[in-house]
Structure formats: structure tokens, C-alpha cells
PDB file of C-alpha atoms in Angstrom:
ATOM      1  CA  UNK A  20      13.542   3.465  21.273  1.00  0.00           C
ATOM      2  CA  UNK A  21      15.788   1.713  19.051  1.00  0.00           C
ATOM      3  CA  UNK A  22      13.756  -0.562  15.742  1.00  0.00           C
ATOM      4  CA  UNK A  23      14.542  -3.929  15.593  1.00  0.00           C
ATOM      5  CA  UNK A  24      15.227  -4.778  11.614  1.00  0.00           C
ATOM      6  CA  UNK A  25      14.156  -8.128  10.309  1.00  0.00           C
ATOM      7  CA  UNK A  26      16.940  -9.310   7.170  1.00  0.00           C
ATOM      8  CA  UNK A  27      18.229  -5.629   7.379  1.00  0.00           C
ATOM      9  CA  UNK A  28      21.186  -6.819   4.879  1.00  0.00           C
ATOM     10  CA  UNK A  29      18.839  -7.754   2.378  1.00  0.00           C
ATOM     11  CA  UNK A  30      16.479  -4.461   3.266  1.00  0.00           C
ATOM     12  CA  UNK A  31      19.496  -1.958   2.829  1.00  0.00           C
ATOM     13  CA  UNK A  32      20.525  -3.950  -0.833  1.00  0.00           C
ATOM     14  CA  UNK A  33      20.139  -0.964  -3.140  1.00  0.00           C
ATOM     15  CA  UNK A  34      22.199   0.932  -5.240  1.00  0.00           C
ATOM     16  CA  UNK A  35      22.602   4.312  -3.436  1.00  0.00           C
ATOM     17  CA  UNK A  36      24.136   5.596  -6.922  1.00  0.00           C
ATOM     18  CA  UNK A  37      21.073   5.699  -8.696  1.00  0.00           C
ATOM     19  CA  UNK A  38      19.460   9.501  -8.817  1.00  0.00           C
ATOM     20  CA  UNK A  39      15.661   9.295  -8.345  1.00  0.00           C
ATOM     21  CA  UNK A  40      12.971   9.906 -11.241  1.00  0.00           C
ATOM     22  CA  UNK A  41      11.510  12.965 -11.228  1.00  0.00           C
ATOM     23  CA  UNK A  42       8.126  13.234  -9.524  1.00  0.00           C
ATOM     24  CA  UNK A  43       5.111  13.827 -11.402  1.00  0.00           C
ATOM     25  CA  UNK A  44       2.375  12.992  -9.561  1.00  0.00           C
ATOM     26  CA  UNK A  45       1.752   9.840 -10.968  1.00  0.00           C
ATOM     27  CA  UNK A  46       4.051   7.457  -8.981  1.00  0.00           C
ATOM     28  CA  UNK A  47       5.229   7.481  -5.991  1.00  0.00           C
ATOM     29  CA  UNK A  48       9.096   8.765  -5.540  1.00  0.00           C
ATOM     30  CA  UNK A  49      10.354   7.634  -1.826  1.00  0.00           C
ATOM     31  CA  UNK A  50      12.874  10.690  -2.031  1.00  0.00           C
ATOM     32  CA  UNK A  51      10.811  13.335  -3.398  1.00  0.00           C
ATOM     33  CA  UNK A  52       7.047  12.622  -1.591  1.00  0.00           C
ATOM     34  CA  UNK A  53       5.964  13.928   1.676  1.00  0.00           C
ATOM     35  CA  UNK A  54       6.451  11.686   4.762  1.00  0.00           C
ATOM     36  CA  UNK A  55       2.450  10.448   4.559  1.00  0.00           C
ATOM     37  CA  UNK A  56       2.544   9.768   0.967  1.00  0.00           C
ATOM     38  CA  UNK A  57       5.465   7.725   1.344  1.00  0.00           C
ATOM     39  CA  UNK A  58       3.790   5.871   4.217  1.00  0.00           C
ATOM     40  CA  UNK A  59       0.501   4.948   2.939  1.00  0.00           C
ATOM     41  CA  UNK A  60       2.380   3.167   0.146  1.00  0.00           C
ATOM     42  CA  UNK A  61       4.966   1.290   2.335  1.00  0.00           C
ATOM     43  CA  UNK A  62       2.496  -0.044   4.455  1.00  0.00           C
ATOM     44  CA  UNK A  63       0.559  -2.256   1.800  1.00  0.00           C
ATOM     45  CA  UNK A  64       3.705  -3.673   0.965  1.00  0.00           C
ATOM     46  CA  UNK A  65       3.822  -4.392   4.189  1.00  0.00           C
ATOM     47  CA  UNK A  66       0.906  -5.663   4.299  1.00  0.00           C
ATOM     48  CA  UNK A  67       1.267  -8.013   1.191  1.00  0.00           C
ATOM     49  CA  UNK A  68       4.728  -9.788   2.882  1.00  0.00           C
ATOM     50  CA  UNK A  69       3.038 -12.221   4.101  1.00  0.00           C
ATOM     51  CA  UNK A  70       0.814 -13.338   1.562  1.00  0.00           C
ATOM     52  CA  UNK A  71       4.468 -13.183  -0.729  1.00  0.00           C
ATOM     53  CA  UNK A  72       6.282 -16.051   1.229  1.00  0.00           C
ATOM     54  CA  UNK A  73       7.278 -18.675  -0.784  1.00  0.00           C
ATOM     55  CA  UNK A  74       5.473 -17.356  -3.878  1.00  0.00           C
ATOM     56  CA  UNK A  75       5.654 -16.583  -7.104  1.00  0.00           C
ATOM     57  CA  UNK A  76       4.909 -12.889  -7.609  1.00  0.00           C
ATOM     58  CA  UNK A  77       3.624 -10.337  -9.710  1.00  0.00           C
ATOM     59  CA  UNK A  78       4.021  -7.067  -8.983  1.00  0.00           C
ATOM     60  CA  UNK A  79       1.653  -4.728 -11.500  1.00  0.00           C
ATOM     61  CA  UNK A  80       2.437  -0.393 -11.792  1.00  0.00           C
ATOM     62  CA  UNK A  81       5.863  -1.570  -9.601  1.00  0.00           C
ATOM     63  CA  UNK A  82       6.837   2.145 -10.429  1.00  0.00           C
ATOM     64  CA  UNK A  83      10.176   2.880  -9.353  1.00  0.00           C
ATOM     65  CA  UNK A  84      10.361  -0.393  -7.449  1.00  0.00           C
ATOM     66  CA  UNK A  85      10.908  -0.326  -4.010  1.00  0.00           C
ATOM     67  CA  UNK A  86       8.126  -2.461  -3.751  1.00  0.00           C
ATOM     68  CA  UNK A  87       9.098  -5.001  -5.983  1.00  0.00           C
ATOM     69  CA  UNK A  88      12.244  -5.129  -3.819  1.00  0.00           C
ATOM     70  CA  UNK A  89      11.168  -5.570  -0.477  1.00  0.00           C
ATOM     71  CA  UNK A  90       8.889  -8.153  -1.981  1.00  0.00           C
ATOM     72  CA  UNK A  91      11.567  -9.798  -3.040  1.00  0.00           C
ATOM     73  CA  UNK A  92      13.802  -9.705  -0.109  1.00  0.00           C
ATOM     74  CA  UNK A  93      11.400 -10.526   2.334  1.00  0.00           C
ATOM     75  CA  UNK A  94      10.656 -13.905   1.427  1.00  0.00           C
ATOM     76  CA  UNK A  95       9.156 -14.123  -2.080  1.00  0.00           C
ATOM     77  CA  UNK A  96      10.320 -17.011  -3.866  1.00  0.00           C
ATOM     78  CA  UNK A  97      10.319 -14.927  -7.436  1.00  0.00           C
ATOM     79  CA  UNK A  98       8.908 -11.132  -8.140  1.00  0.00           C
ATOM     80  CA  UNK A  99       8.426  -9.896 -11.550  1.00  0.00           C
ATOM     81  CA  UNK A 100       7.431  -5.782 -11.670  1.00  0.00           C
ATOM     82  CA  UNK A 101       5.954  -4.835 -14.604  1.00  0.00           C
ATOM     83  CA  UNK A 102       5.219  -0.838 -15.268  1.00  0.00           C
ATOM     84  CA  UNK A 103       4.087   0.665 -18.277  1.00  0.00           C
ATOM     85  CA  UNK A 104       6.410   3.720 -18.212  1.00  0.00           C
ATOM     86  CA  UNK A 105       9.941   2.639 -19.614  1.00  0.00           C
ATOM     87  CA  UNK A 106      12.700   4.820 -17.330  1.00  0.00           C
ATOM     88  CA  UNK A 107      10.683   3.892 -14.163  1.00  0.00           C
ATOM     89  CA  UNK A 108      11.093   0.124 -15.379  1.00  0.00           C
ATOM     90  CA  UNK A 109      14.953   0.979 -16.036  1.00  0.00           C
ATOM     91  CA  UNK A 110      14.715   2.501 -13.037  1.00  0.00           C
ATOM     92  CA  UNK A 111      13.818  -0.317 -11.359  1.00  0.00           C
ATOM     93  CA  UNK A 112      16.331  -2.421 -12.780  1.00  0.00           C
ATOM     94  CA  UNK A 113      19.196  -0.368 -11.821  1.00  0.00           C
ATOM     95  CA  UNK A 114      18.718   0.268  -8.556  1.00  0.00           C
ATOM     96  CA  UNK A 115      17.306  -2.878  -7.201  1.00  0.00           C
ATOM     97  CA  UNK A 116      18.287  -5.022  -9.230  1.00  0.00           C
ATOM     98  CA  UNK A 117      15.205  -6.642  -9.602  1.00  0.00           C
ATOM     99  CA  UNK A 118      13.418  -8.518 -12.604  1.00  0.00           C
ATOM    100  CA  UNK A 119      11.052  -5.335 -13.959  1.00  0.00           C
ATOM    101  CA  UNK A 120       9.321  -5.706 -17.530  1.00  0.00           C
ATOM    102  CA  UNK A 121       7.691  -2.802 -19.596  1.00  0.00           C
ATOM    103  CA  UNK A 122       4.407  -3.368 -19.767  1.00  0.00           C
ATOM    104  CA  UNK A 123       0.216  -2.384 -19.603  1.00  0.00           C
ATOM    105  CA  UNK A 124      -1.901  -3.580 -16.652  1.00  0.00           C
ATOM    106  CA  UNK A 125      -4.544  -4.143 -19.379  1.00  0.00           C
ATOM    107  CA  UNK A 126      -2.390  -6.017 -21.683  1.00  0.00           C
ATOM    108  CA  UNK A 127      -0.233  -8.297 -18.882  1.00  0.00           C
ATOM    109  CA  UNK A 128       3.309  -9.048 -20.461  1.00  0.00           C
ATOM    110  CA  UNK A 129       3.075 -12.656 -19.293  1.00  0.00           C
ATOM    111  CA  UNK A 130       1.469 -16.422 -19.942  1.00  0.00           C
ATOM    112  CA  UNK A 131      -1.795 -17.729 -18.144  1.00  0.00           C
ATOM    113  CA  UNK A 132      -1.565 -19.038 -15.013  1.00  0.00           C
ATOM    114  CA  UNK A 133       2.099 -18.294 -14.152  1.00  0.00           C
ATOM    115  CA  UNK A 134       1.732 -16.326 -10.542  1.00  0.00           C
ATOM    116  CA  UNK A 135       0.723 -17.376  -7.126  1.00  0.00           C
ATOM    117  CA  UNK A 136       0.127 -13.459  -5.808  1.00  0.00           C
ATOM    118  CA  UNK A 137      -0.708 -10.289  -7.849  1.00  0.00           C
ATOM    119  CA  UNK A 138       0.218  -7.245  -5.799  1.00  0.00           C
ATOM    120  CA  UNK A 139      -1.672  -4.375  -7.858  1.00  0.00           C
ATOM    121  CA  UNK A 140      -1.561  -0.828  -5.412  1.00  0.00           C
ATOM    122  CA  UNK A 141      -3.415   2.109  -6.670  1.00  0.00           C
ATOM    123  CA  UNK A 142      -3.180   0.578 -10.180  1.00  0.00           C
ATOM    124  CA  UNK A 143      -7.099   0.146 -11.388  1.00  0.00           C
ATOM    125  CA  UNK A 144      -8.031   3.395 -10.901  1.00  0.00           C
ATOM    126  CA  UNK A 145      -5.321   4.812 -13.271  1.00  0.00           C
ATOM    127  CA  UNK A 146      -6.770   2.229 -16.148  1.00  0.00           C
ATOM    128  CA  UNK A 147      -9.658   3.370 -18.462  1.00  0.00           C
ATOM    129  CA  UNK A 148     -11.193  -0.342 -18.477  1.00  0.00           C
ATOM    130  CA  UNK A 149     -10.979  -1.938 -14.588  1.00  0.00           C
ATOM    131  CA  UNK A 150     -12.727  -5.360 -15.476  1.00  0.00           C
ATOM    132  CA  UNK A 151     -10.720  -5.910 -18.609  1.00  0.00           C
ATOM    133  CA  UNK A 152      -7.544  -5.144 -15.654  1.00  0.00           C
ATOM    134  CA  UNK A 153      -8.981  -7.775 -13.446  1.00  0.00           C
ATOM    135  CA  UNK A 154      -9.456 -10.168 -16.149  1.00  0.00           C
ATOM    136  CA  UNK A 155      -5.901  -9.530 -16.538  1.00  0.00           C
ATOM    137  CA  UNK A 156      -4.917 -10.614 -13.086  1.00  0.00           C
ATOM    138  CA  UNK A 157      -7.193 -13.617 -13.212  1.00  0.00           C
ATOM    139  CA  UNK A 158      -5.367 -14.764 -16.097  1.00  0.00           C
ATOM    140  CA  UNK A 159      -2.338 -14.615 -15.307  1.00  0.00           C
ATOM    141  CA  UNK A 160      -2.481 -15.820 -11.865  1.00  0.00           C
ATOM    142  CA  UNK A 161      -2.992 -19.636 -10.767  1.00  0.00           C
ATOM    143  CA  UNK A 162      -5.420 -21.518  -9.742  1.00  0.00           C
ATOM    144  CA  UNK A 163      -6.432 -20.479  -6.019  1.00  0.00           C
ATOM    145  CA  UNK A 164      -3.915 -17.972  -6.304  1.00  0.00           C
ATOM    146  CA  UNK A 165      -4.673 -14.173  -4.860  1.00  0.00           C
ATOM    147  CA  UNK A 166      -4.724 -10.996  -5.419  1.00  0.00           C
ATOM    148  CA  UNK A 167      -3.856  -8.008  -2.978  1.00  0.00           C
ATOM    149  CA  UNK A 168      -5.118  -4.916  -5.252  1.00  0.00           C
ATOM    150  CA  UNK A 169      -5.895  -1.668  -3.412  1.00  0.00           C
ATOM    151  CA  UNK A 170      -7.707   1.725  -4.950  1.00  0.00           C
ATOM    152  CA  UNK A 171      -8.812   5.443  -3.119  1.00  0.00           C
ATOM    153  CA  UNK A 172     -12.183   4.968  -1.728  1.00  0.00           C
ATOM    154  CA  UNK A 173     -13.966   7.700  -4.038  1.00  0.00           C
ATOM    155  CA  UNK A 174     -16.150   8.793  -1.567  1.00  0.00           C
ATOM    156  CA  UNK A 175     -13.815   9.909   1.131  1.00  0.00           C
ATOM    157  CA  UNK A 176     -10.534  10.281  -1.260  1.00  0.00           C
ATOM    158  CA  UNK A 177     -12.176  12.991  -3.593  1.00  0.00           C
ATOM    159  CA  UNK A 178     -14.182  14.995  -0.383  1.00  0.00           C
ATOM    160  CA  UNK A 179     -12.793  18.006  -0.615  1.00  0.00           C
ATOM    161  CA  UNK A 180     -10.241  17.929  -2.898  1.00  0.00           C
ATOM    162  CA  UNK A 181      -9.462  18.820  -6.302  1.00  0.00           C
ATOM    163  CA  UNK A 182      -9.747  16.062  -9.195  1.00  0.00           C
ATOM    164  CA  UNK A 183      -6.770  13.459  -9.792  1.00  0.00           C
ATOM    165  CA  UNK A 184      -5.829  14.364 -13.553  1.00  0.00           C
ATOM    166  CA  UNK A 185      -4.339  10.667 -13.409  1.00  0.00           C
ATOM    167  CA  UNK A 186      -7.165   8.939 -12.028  1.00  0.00           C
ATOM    168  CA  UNK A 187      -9.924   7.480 -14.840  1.00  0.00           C
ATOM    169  CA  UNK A 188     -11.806   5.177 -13.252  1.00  0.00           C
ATOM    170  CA  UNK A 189     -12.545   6.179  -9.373  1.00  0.00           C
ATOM    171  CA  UNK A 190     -14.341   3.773  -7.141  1.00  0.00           C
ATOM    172  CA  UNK A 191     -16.619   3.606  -3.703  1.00  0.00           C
ATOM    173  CA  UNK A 192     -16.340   0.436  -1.986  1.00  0.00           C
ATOM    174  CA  UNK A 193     -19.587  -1.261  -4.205  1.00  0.00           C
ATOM    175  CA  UNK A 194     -18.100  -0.626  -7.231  1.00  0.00           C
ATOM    176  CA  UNK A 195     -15.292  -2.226  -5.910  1.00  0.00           C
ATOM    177  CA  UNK A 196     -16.223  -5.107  -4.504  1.00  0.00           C
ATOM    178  CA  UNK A 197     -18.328  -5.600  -7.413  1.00  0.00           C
ATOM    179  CA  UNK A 198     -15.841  -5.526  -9.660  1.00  0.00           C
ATOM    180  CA  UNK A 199     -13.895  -8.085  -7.569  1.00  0.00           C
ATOM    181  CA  UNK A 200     -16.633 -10.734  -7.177  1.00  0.00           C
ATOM    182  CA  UNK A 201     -17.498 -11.196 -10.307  1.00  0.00           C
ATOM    183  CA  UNK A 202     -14.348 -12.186 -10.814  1.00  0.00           C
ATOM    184  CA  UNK A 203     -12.903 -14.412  -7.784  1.00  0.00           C
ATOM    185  CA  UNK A 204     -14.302 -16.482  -5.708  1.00  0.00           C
ATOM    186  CA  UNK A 205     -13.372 -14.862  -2.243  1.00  0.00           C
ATOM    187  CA  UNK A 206     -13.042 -11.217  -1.683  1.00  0.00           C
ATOM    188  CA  UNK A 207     -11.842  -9.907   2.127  1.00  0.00           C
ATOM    189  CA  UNK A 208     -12.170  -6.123   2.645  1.00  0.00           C
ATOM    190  CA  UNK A 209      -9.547  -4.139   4.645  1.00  0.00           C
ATOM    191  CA  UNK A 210      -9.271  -0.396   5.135  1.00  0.00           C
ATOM    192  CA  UNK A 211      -5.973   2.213   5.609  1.00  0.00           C
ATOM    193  CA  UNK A 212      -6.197   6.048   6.872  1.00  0.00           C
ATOM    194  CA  UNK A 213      -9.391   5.984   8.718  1.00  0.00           C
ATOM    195  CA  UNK A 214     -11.396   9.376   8.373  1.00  0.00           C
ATOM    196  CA  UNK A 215     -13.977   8.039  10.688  1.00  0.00           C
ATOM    197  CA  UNK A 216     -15.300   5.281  12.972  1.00  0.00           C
ATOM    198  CA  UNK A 217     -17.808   4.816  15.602  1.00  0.00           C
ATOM    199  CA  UNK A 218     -17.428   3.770  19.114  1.00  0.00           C
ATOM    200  CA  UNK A 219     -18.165   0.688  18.531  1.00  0.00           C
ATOM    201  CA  UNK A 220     -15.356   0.444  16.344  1.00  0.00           C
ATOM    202  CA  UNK A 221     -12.444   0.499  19.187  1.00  0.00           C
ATOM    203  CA  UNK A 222      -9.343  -0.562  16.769  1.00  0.00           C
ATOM    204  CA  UNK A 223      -9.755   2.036  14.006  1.00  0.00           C
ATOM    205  CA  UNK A 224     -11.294   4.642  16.702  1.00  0.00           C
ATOM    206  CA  UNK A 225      -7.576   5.071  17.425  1.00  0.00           C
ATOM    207  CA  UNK A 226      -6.326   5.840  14.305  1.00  0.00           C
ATOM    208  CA  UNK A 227      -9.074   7.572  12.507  1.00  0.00           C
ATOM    209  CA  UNK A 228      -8.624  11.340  11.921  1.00  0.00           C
ATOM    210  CA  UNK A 229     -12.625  11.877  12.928  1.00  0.00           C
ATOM    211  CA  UNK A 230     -12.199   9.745  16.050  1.00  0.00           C
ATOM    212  CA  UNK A 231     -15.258  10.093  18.369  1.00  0.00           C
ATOM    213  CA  UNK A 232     -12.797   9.768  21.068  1.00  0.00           C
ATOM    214  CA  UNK A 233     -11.822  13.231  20.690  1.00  0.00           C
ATOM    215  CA  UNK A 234     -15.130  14.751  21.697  1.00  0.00           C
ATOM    216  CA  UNK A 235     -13.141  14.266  25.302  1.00  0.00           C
ATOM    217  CA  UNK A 236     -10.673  16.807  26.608  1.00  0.00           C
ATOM    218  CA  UNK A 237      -6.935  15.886  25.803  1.00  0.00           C
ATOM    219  CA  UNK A 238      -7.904  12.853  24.043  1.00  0.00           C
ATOM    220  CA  UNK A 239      -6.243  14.017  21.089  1.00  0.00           C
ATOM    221  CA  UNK A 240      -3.149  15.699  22.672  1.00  0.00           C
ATOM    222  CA  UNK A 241      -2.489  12.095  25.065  1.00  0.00           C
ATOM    223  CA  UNK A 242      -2.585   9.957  21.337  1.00  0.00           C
ATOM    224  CA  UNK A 243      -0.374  12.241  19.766  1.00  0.00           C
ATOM    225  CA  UNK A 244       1.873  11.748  22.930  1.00  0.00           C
ATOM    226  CA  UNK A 245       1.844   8.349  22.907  1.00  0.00           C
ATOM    227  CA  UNK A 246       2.684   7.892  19.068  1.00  0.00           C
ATOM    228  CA  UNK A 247       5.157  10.148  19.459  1.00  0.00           C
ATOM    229  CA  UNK A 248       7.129   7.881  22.605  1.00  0.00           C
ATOM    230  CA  UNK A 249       5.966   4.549  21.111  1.00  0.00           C
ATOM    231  CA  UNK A 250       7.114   4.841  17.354  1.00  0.00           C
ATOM    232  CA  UNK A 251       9.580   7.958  16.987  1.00  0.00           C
ATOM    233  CA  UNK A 252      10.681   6.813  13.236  1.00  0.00           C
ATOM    234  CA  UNK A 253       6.629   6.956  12.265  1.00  0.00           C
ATOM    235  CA  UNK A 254       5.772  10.128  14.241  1.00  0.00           C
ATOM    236  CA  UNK A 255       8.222  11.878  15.848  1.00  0.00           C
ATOM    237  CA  UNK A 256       9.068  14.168  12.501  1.00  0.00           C
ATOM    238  CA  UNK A 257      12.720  14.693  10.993  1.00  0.00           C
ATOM    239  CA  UNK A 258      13.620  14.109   7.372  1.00  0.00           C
ATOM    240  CA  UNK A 259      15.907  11.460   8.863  1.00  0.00           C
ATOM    241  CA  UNK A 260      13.746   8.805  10.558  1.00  0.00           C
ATOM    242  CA  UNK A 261      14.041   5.455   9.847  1.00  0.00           C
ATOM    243  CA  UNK A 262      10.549   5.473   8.435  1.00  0.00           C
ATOM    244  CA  UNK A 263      11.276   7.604   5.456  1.00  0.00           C
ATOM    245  CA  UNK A 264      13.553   4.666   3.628  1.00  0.00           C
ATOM    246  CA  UNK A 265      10.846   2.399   2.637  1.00  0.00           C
ATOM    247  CA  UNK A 266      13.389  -0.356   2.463  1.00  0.00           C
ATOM    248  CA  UNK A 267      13.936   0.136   5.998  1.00  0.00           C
ATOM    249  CA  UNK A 268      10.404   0.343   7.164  1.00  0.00           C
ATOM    250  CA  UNK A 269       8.888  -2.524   5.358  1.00  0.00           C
ATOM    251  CA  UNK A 270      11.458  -4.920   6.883  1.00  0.00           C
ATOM    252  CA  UNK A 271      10.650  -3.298   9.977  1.00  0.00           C
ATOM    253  CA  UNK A 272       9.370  -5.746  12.567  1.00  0.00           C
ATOM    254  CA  UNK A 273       6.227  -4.537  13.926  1.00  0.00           C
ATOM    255  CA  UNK A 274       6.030  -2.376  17.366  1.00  0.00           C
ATOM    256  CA  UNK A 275       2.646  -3.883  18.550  1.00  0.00           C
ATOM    257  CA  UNK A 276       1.768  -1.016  21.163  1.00  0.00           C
ATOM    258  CA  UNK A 277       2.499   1.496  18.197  1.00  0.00           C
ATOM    259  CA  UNK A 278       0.444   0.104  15.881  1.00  0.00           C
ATOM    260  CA  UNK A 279      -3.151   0.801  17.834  1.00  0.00           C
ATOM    261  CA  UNK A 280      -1.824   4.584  16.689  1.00  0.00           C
ATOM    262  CA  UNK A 281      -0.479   4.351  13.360  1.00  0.00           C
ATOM    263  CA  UNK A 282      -3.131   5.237  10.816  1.00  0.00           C
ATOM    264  CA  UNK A 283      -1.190   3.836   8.060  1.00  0.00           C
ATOM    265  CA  UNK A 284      -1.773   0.364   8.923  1.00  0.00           C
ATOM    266  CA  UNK A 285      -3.644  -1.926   6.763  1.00  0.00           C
ATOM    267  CA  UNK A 286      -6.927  -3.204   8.809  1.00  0.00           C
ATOM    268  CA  UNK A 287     -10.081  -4.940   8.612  1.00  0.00           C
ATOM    269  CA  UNK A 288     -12.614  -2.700   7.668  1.00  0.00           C
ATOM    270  CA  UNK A 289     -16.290  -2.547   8.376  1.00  0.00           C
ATOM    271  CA  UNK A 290     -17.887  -0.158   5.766  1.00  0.00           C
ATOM    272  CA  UNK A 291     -20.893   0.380   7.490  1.00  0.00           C
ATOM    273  CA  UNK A 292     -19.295   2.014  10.900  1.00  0.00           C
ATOM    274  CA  UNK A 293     -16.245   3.152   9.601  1.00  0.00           C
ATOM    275  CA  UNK A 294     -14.657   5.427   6.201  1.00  0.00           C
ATOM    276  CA  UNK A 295     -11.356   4.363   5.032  1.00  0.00           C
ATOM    277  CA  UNK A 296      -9.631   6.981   2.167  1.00  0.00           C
ATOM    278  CA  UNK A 297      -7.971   3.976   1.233  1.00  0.00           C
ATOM    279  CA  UNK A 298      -9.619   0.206   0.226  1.00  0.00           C
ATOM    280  CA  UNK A 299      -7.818  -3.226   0.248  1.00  0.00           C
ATOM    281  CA  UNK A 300      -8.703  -6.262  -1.051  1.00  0.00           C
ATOM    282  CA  UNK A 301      -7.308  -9.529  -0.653  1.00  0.00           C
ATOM    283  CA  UNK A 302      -9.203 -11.519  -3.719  1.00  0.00           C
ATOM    284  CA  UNK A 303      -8.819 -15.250  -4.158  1.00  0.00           C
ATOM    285  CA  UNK A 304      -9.853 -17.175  -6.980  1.00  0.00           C
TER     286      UNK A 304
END
């Protein structure tokens, strides 16, 4: 199946030249991380495109700044990364080309009321003071202007798994939200890598990992078919799919029959039927 590539020019501007940073756990490096790391990132930028047209944007922990790029390419009107980590802001800078500034998410390096969307993924939980974060954002961000902030869902992200030396400040979905709407005056929850859903719950039944679909014969075998022939670049392995360029897959236009299967998709998320790993929020003040 060949992918159709929205602005693939401007998806593809990068300079190749530029060696990666070394990975250390603490950001994500598109070269370096496995396929589903580099996945669940890509997909909230993809998510946050269209909340970015025609904006001004802010772009908090932009890393190595792929994000900050496709952002940028994809119909943002401005996009200023900020990162607290100097050579990942260089970084930035030299092979994107885009407008990166060193920086703390606690201590924004920017006037009030300058942005129309904060993009902030898996930022608050690597800050020791989350509200003083989000008082940040609210600052700096204009009137009825948004937020698209994301964080692990602490009770599903830790189960079973060995602490996150970078994480401080963990979250479950109340502490969250709380957090949130204190804050802004609209908060919409959505949900990414489904660990479980009920029936009733027929969208993220087909991506979650604990789908009760399975308890029927060959259910899981026929979905892992179907990703497979629907989206090859997402499923169908190879270090050289199109999937594993981020630049690539954000600009991506969407495959609608693949989607149903791809557990990396951002979706609305009902908390009390289903268990995301990973929480969205889409916060307007």
C-alpha cells in the first residue's frame, strides 16, 4: 500500500548531517528509541496539528525537536521550542532549523500572554512543582488560548514496572484533571495505548492490549492480520518503514481503516470503562 504524504517537501526539510544526541532515557531520540517509543510520541504531535493551524505556538521540553518541526511545517503560523537542556536546544537549532530557546518549564523564557497553543508532552511529570508548571502555561498563553499537555497515567504506566529515575511528580487521571481545572476553564480528556476497555467501549476495544474481544478464538491473530495489510509502515516491522522518520509520519495523511487498529492514536477516553498508559488533555482557558 503506498502512504499518501501531505507537504512531504516541508516534512523531509531536515538536515540529514546532524548526528543524533545520545540517548539517556530522558528524551526521546527518533534514531536511537524502539519503534513504540518513537510512536507514542509522534502521534500527539499528530494529534496537536490541528489545534496548531494558524497559531502561535509554544512548544515546552521540545527535546531534540522533531516536534517543534512538524509543528511548524504543518501549518503553525510561529513555533518557539524551549528545553531546559542546552545541546538538545542546539540540537534543535541545527537540524531543523527551528526557533528553540534554553529554558525551565517552571520558569517560561517568555512574556504573558504571547501564545495561542502550548504543546507540553510528557513534560509535568519530569517537574518537581506541576501547578507552579501550569501556572506557567497559563501565563504565557492568551486569552482563550489552549493547552495540549499529556503525562503517563500512574496507575497503569508504573504496573509492573520498575520506577522512572526521571519522573518526580507521577499522576492518575484525578490528580490530573485536578490540576488542570483549577487552572482553565475547559478541560477535554483523551487517552493513547489502551491496556483495557470494555465491550461497551467498541473504538478502543480494538486497540487495547486487554481487549475483551480476544476471549474469542483468532480474534487476536485476524487484528494483527489486518494491521499488518492495512498500515505496513505502522505494523508490518523493518527498521525501514516509513513510520520510523517521525517527520514522515506526522505529515502522514491518515489511513482511516488503519486507524480502528493502531493503538498509538490519540482518542477520547472514558476513564471509567477504559485504562489508557497514556493521558491527554486539551485545556482551554
Amino acid at each position: 500500500m503506498r502512504h499518501q504524504i501531505e507537504h512531504e517537501d516541508d516534512c523531509l526539510e531536515m538536515n540529514p548531517a546532524v548526528k543524533p544526541l545520545e540517548w539517556t532515557g530522558e528524551r526521546m531520540v527518533p534514531e536511537i528509541c524502539d519503534r513504540d517509543t518513537v510512536f507514542d510520541h509522534v502521534f500527539r504531535y499528530k494529534f496537536a496539528i490541528p489545534f496548531a493551524k494558524g497559531k502561535d505556538v509554544l512548544d515546552i521540553a521540545c527535546g531534540e525537536g522533531y516536534g517543534s518541526a512538524c509543528l511548524a511545517r504543518l501549518g503553525a503560523r510561529s513555533v518557539v521550542g524551549v528545553d531546559i537542556d542546552e545541546e538538545s536546544v542546539a540540537h534543535a537549532r541545527r537540524k531543523y532549523g527551528i526557533e528553540a530557546r534554553v529554558g525551565s518549564a517552571e520558569s517560561i523564557p517568555a512574556g504573558d500572554d504571547v501564545f495561542d497553543l502550548i504543546v507540553s508532552f510528557e513534560t509535568i511529570e519530569h517537574v518537581s512543582d506541576p501547578g507552579r508548571f501550569l501556572d506557567e502555561c497559563a501565563r504565557v498563553c492568551r486569552p482563550g488560548g489552549t493547552l495540549v499537555v499529556s503525562t503517563p497515567n500512574k496507575d497503569v504506566y508504573l504496573h509492573d514496572a520498575d520506577p522512572n529515575d526521571f519522573h518526580l511528580s507521577e499522576m492518575d487521571v484525578g490528580e490530573f484533571l485536578g490540576l488542570l481545572e483549577k487552572r482553565f476553564s475547559s478541560v477535554d480528556l483523551y487517552g493513547q495505548c489502551m491496556t483495557d476497555a470494555r465491550w461497551c467501549s467498541m473504538s478502543n476495544c480494538s486497540v487495547a492490549t486487554g481487549s475483551p474481544w480476544f476471549k474469542v478464538p483468532g480474534v487476536r491473530r485476524l487484528r494483527s492480520w489486518a494491521q499488518r495489510i492495512l498500515d505496513p509502515a505502522l505494523f508490518g516491522g523493518g527498521s525501514d518503514a516509513v513510520g520510523l522518520d517521525p517527520m514522515v509520519l506526522v505529515g502522514r495523511q491518515r489511513i482511516h481503516a488503519a486507524d480502528r487498529f493502531n493503538p498509538h492514536l490519540v482518542r477520547p477516553v472514558n476513564v471509567e470503562v477504559e485504562k489508557p498508559c497514556y493521558l491527554i488533555a486539551v485545556a482551554r482557558l
